[in-house]
CSV table of C-alpha atoms in Angstrom, one decimal:
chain,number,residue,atom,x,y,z
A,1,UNK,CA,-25.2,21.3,1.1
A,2,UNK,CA,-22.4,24.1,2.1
A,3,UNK,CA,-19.0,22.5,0.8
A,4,UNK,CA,-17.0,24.7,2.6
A,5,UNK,CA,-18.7,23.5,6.0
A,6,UNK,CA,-18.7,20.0,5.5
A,7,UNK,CA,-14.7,19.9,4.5
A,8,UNK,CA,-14.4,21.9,7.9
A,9,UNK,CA,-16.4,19.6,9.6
A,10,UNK,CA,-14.8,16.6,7.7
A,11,UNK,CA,-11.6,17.5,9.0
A,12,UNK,CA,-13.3,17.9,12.8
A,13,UNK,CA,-14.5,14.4,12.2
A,14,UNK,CA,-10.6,13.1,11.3
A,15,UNK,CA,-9.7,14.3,15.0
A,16,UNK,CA,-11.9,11.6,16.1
A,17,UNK,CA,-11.6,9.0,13.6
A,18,UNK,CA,-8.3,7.6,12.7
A,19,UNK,CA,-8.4,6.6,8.7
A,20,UNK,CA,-6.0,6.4,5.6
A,21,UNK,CA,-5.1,8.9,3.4
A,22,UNK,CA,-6.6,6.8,0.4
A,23,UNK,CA,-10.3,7.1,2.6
A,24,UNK,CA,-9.6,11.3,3.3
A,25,UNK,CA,-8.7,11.6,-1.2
A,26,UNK,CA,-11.8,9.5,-1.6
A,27,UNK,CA,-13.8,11.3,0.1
A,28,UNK,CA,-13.0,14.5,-1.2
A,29,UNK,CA,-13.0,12.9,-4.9
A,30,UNK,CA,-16.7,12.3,-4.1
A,31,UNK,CA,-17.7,15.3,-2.6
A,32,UNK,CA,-15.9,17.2,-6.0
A,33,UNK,CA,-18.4,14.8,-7.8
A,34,UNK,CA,-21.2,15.6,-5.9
A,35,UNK,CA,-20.7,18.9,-6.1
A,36,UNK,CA,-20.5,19.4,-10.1
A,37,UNK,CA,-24.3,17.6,-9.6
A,38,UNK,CA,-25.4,20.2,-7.7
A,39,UNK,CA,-26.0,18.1,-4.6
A,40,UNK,CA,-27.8,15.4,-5.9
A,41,UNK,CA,-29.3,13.5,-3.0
A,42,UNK,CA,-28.1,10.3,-5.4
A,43,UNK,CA,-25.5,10.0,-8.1
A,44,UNK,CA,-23.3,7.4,-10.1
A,45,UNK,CA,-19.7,7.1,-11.0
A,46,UNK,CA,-17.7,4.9,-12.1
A,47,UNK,CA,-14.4,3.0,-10.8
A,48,UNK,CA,-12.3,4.3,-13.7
A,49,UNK,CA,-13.3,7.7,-12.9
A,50,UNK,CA,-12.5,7.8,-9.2
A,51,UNK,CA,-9.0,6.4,-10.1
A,52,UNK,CA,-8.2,9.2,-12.2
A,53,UNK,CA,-9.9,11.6,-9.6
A,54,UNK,CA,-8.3,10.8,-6.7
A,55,UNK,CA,-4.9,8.6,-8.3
A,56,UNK,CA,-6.1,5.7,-6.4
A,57,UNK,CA,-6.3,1.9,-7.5
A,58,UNK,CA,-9.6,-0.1,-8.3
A,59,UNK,CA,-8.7,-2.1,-4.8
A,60,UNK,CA,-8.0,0.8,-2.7
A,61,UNK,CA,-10.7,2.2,-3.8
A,62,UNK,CA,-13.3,-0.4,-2.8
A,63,UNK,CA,-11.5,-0.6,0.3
A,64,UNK,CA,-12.0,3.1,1.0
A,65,UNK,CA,-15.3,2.9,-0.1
A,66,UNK,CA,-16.2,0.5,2.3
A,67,UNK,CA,-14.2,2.3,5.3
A,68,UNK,CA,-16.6,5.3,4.2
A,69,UNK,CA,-19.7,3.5,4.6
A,70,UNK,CA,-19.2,1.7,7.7
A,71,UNK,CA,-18.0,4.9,9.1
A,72,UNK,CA,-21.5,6.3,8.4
A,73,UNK,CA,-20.0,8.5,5.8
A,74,UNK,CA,-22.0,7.4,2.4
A,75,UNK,CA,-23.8,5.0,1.4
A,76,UNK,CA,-23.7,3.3,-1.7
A,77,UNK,CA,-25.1,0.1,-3.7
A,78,UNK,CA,-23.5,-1.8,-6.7
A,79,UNK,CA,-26.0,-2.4,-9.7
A,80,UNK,CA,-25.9,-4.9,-11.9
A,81,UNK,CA,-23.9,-5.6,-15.1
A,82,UNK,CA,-21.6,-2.7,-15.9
A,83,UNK,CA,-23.6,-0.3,-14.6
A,84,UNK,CA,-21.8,2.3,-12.3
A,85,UNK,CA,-22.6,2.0,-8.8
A,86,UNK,CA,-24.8,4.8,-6.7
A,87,UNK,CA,-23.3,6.8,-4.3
A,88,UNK,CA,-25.1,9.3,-1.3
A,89,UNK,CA,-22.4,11.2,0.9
A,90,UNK,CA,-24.5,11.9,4.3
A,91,UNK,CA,-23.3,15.8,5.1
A,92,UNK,CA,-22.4,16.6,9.3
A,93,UNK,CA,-24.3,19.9,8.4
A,94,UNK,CA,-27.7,18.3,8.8
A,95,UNK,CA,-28.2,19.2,12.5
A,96,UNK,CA,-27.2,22.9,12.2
A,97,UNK,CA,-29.1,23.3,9.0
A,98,UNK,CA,-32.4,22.1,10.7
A,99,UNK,CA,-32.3,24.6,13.5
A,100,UNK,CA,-31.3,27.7,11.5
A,101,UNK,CA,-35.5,26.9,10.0
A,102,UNK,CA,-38.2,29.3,11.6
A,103,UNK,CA,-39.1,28.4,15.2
A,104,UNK,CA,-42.8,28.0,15.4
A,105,UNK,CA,-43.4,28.8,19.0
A,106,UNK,CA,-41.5,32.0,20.1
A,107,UNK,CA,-39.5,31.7,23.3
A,108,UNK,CA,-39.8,34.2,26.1
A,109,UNK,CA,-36.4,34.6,27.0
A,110,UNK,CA,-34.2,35.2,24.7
A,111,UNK,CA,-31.0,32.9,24.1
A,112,UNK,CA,-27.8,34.5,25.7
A,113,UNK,CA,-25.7,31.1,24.4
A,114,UNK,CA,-26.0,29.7,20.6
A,115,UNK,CA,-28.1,26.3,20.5
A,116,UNK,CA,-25.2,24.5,18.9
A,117,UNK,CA,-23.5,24.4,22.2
A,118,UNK,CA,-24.5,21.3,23.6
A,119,UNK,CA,-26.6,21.4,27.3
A,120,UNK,CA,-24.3,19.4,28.9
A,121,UNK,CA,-21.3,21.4,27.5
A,122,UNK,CA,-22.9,24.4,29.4
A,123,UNK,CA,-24.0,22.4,32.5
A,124,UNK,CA,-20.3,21.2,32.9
A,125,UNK,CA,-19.1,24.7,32.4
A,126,UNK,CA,-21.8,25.9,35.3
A,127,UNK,CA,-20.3,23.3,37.6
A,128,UNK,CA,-17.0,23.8,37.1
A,129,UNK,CA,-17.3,27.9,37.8
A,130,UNK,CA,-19.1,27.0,41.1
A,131,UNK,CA,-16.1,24.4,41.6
A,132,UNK,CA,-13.7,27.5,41.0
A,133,UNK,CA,-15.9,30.2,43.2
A,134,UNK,CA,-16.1,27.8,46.1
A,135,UNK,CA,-12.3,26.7,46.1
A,136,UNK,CA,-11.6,30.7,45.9
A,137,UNK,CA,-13.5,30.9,49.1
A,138,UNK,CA,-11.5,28.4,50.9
A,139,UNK,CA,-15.3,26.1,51.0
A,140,UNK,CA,-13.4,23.1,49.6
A,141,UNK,CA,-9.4,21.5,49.1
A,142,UNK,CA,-7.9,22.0,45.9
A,143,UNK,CA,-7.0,18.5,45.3
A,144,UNK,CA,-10.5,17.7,45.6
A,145,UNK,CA,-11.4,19.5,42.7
A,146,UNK,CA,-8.6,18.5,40.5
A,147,UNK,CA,-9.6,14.8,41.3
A,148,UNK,CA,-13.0,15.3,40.8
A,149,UNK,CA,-12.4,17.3,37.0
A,150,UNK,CA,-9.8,14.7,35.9
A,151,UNK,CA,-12.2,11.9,36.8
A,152,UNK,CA,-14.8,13.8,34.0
A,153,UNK,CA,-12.0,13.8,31.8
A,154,UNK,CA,-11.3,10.3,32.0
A,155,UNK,CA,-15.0,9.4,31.5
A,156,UNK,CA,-15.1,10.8,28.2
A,157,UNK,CA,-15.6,8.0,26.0
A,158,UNK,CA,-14.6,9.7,22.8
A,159,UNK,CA,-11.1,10.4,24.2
A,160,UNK,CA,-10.5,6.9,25.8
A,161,UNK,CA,-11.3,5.5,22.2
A,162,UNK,CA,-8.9,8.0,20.6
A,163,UNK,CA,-6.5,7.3,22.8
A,164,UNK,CA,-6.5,3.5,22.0
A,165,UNK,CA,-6.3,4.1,18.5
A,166,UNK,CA,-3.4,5.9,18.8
A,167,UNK,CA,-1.5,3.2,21.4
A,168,UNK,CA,-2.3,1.1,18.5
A,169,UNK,CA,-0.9,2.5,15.4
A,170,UNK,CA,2.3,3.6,17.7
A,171,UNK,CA,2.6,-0.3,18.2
A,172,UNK,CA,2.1,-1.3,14.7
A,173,UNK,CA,4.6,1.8,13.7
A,174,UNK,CA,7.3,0.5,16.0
A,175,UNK,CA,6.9,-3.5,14.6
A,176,UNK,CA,7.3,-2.0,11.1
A,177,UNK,CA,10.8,0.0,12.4
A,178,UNK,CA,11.9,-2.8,13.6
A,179,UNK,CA,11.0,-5.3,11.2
A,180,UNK,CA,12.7,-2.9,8.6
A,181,UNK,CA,15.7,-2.5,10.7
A,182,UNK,CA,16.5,-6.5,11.5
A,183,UNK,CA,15.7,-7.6,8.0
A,184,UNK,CA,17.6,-4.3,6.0
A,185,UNK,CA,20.7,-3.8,7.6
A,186,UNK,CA,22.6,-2.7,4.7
A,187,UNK,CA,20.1,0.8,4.4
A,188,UNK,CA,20.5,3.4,6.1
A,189,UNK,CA,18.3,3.2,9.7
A,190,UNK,CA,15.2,5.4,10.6
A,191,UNK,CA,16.6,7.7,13.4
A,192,UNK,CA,13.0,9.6,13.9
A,193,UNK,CA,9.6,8.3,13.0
A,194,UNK,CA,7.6,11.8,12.0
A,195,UNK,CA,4.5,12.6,11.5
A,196,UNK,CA,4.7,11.9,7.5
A,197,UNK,CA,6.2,8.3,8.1
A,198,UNK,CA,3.8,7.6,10.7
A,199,UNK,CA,1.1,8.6,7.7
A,200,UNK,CA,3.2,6.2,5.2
A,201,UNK,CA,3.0,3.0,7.8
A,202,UNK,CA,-0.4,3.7,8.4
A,203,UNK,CA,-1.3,3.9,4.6
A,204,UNK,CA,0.2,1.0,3.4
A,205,UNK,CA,-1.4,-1.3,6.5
A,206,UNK,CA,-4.2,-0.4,5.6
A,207,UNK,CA,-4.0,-1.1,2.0
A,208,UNK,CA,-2.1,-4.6,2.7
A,209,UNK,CA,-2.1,-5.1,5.6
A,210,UNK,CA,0.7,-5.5,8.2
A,211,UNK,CA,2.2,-9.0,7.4
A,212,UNK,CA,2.5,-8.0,3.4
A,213,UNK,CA,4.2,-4.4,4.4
A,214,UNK,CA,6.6,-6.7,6.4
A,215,UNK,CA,7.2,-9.1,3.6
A,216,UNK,CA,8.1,-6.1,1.1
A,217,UNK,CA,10.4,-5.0,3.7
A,218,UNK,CA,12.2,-8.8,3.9
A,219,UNK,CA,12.3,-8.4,-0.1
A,220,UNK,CA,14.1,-5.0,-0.3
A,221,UNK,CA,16.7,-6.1,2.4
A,222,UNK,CA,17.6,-9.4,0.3
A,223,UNK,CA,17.8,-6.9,-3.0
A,224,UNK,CA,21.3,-6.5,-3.8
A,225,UNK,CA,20.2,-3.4,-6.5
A,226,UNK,CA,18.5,-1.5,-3.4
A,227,UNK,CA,21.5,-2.1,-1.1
A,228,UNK,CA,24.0,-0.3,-3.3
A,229,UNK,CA,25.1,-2.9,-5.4
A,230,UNK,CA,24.3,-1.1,-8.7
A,231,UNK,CA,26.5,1.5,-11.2
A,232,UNK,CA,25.5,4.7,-9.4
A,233,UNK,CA,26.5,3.0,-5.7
A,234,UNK,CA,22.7,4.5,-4.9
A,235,UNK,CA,20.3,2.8,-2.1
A,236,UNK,CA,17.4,3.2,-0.8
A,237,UNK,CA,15.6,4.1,2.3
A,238,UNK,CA,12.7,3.4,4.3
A,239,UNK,CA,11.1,6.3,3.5
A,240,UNK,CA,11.5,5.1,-0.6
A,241,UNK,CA,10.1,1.9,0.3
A,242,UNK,CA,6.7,3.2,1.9
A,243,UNK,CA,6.3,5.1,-1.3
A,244,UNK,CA,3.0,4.2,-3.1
A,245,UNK,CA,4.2,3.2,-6.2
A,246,UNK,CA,8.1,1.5,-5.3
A,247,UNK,CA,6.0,0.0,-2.5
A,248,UNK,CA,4.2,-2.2,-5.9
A,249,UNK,CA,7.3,-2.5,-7.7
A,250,UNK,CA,9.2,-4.3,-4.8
A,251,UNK,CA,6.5,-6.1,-4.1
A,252,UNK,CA,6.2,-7.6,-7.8
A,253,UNK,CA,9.9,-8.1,-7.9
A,254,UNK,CA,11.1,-6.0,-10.0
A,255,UNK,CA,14.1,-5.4,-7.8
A,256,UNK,CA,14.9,-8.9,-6.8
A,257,UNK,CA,18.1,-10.5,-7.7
A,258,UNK,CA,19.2,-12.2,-11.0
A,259,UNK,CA,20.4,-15.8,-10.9
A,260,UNK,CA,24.0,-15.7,-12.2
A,261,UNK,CA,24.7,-18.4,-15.0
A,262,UNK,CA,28.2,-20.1,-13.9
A,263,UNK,CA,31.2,-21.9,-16.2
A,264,UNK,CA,30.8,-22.7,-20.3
A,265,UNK,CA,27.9,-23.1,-21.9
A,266,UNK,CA,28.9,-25.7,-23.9
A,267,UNK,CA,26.0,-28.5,-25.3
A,268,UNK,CA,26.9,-32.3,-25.0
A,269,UNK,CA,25.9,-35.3,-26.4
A,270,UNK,CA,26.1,-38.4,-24.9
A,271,UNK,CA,29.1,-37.4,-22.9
A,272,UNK,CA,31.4,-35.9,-26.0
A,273,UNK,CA,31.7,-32.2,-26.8
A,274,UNK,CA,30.5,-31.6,-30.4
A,275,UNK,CA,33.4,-29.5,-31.8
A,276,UNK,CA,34.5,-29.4,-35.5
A,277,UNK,CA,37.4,-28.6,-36.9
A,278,UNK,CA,39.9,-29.3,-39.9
A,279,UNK,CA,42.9,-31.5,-40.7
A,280,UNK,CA,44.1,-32.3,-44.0
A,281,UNK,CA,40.8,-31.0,-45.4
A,282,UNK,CA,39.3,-33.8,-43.7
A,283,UNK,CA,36.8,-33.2,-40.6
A,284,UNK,CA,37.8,-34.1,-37.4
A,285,UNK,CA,35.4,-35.6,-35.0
A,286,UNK,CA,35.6,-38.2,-32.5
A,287,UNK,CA,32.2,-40.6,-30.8
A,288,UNK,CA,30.5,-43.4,-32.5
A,289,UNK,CA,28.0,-41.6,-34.4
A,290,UNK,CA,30.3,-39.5,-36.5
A,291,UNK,CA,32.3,-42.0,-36.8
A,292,UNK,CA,29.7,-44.3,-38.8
A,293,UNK,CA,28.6,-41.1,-40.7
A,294,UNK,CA,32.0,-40.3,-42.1
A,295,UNK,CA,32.3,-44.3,-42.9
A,296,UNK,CA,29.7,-44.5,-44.9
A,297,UNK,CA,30.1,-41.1,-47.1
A,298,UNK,CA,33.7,-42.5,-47.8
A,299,UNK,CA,32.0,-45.7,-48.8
A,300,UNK,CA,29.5,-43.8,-51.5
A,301,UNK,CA,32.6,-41.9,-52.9
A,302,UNK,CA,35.1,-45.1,-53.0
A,303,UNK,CA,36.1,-45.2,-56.8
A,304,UNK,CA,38.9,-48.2,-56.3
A,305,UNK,CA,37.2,-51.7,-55.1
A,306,UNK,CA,38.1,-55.1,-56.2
A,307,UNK,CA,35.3,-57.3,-57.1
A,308,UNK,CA,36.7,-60.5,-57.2
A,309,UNK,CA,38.6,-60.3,-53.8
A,310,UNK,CA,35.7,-58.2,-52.4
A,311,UNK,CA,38.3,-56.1,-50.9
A,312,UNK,CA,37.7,-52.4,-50.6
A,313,UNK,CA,40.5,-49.6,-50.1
A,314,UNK,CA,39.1,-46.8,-47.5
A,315,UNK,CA,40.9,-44.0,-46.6
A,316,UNK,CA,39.3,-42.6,-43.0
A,317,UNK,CA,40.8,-40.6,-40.6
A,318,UNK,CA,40.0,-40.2,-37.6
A,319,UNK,CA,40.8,-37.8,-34.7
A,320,UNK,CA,40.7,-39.3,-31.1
C-alpha cells in the first residue's frame, strides 16, 4: 500500500463524502497504525490506544468507526472478552495498482490517453469538441449546446448528492445560529459563519446530535458565570461553546448557577430559638424543656428543706 497515495486519494474521497473531523483523525490514526505493521492485510488495536492516537473519546470513537465502515472505508469485527478488536482499512489504490501489472496480450495500437481516464470521460470530451467544431461553423445555435451540456451536468448523480448534503448541513448550521442567538442574548452574536464554525456545528452534531448541541446552547445562555457575571467581567462566545472540551463541561454543568442560601441560619426547636446566655451567673433560657431541666438540677442541689412542713425553698430564675 502507497501511504502517500491513499491520503491523496483520501482527501479526493472527502470532496465527495461529507464526514466529521473525529471520522477524518480516525482514519488517519489507523492508517499511522497500519503503517508501523507494514500493511498488514489485518491488525488489532485497542480503544485506549486510538484515544491517545487520535485525542478522541471511547464514544466518538465507535461512532467514527462505524461512519468508516459503512462508508466502505474498513472493516472491522469485535472479539470477545477484552480482546482488541480487528481492523482492515480497504486502500482506493487497488484499481490503479492492478493495471500497472504486465499486460498479457499486447495491444496493436498504442495508448495515446492513460487508462485511468475513464471511457466515458473521453467519450464526453469527443462529443463536446464536435459540439464546439460544429457551433464554430455556424451548423447549430449556441443555446442549444449550452442546454444540452448543462443538462449532462445536472445528470450527474454524484454532484446532485453533494449538493444535497451541503443544503443540509447549511440548514442545520443556520437552526444552530439561531438557536444560539434566541436563547444567549447576553453573548456576543455570530456576525459570519466561516468555514471553521461550519466544521465546529458539523462536529459536534454529529457527536450528539442536533437536539443535545441545542440544549448546551439553552444551558450556557441561562449561565450567569458565561454571561459576564464573574470577577474578570469575561464571557464567552459561540465559538468557545463548540469547543470540544467546554462543549462537555457545559454540558455536565459545571458552569450552571449556584442556588443562593437567603436570611439566618438559625436552628429551632419546637418554635423557640436555642440561645444561651448569662444573668447573675445563672443561665438564661426560656421553653418548657429547659425550664424542667433547670428545675430539677436546683432540686438535687437544694441544701434548705423542711421535713415536717414538706416545704421546700427554690431559687429559679427564669428569663421570658
Amino acid at each position: 500500500m502507497n501511504y502517500i497515495k491513499e491520503i491523496n486519494s483520501f482527501y479526493d474521497w472527502l470532496e465527495t463524502n461529507s464526514v466529521s473531523d473525529s471520522v477524518i483523525t480516525l482514519w488517519h490514526g489507523l492508517m499511522h497504525i497500519n503503517n508501523k505493521t507494514g500493511w498488514k492485510l489485518e491488525f488489532t488495536v485497542a480503544i485506549s490506544t486510538l484515544q491517545v492516537k487520535t485525542g478522541l473519546s471511547s464514544a466518538s470513537i465507535k461512532r467514527a468507526r462505524n461512519v468508516l465502515s459503512q462508508l466502505g472505508r474498513i472493516k472491522w469485527k469485535q472479539r470477545n472478552g477484552n480482546l482488541s478488536s480487528v481492523y482492515e482499512i480497504i486502500p482506493f489504490a487497488d484499481h490503479s495498482e492492478l493495471q500497472n501489472e504486465p499486460q498479457t496480450v499486447p495491444q496493436s495500437v498504442p495508448q495515446t490517453v492513460p487508462q485511468s481516464v475513464p471511457i466515458n470521460k473521453l467519450n464526453e470530451t469527443k462529443q463536446n469538441s464536435i459540439l464546439l467544431k460544429k457551433e464554430s461553423k455556424g451548423e447549430i445555435p449556441k443555446n442549444e449546446n449550452s442546454e444540452e451540456l448543462s443538462q449532462e451536468e445536472n445528470s450527474d448523480p454524484l454532484n446532485t448528492g453533494s449538493e444535497e448534503k451541503e443544503k443540509s448541513s447549511a440548514k442545520k448550521e443556520k437552526e444552530i445560529i439561531d438557536h444560539f442567538h434566541e436563547n444567549c442574548n447576553r453573548l456576543p452574536k455570530v456576525q459570519i459563519i466561516n468555514q471553521q464554525r461550519k466544521k465546529s456545528i458539523n462536529a459536534r452534531i454529529n457527536d450528539y446530535g442536533i437536539e443535545k448541541v441545542k440544549e448546551v446552547i439553552e444551558i450556557a445562555g441561562k449561565s450567569n458565570f458565561l454571561s459576564g457575571e464573574n470577577k474578570a467581567a469575561w464571557s464567552a462566545d459561540f465559538d468557545w461553546i463548540m469547543k470540544p472540551t467546554n462543549f462537555v463541561k457545559v454540558l455536565e454543568g459545571n458552569y450552571n448557577n449556584k442556588e443562593q442560601n437567603n436570611g439566618n441560619n438559625q436552628s429551632t426547636n419546637n418554635g423557640f430559638s436555642n440561645q444561651a446566655g448569662n444573668s447573675k451567673g445563672s443561665s438564661q433560657v426560656s421553653g418548657k424543656t429547659s425550664f424542667n431541666q433547670i428545675l430539677a438540677r436546683k432540686l438535687a442541689e437544694q441544701n434548705t428543706a423542711d421535713s415536717e412542713s414538706g416545704n421546700i425553698t427554690i431559687d429559679v430564675e427564669v428569663v421570658k
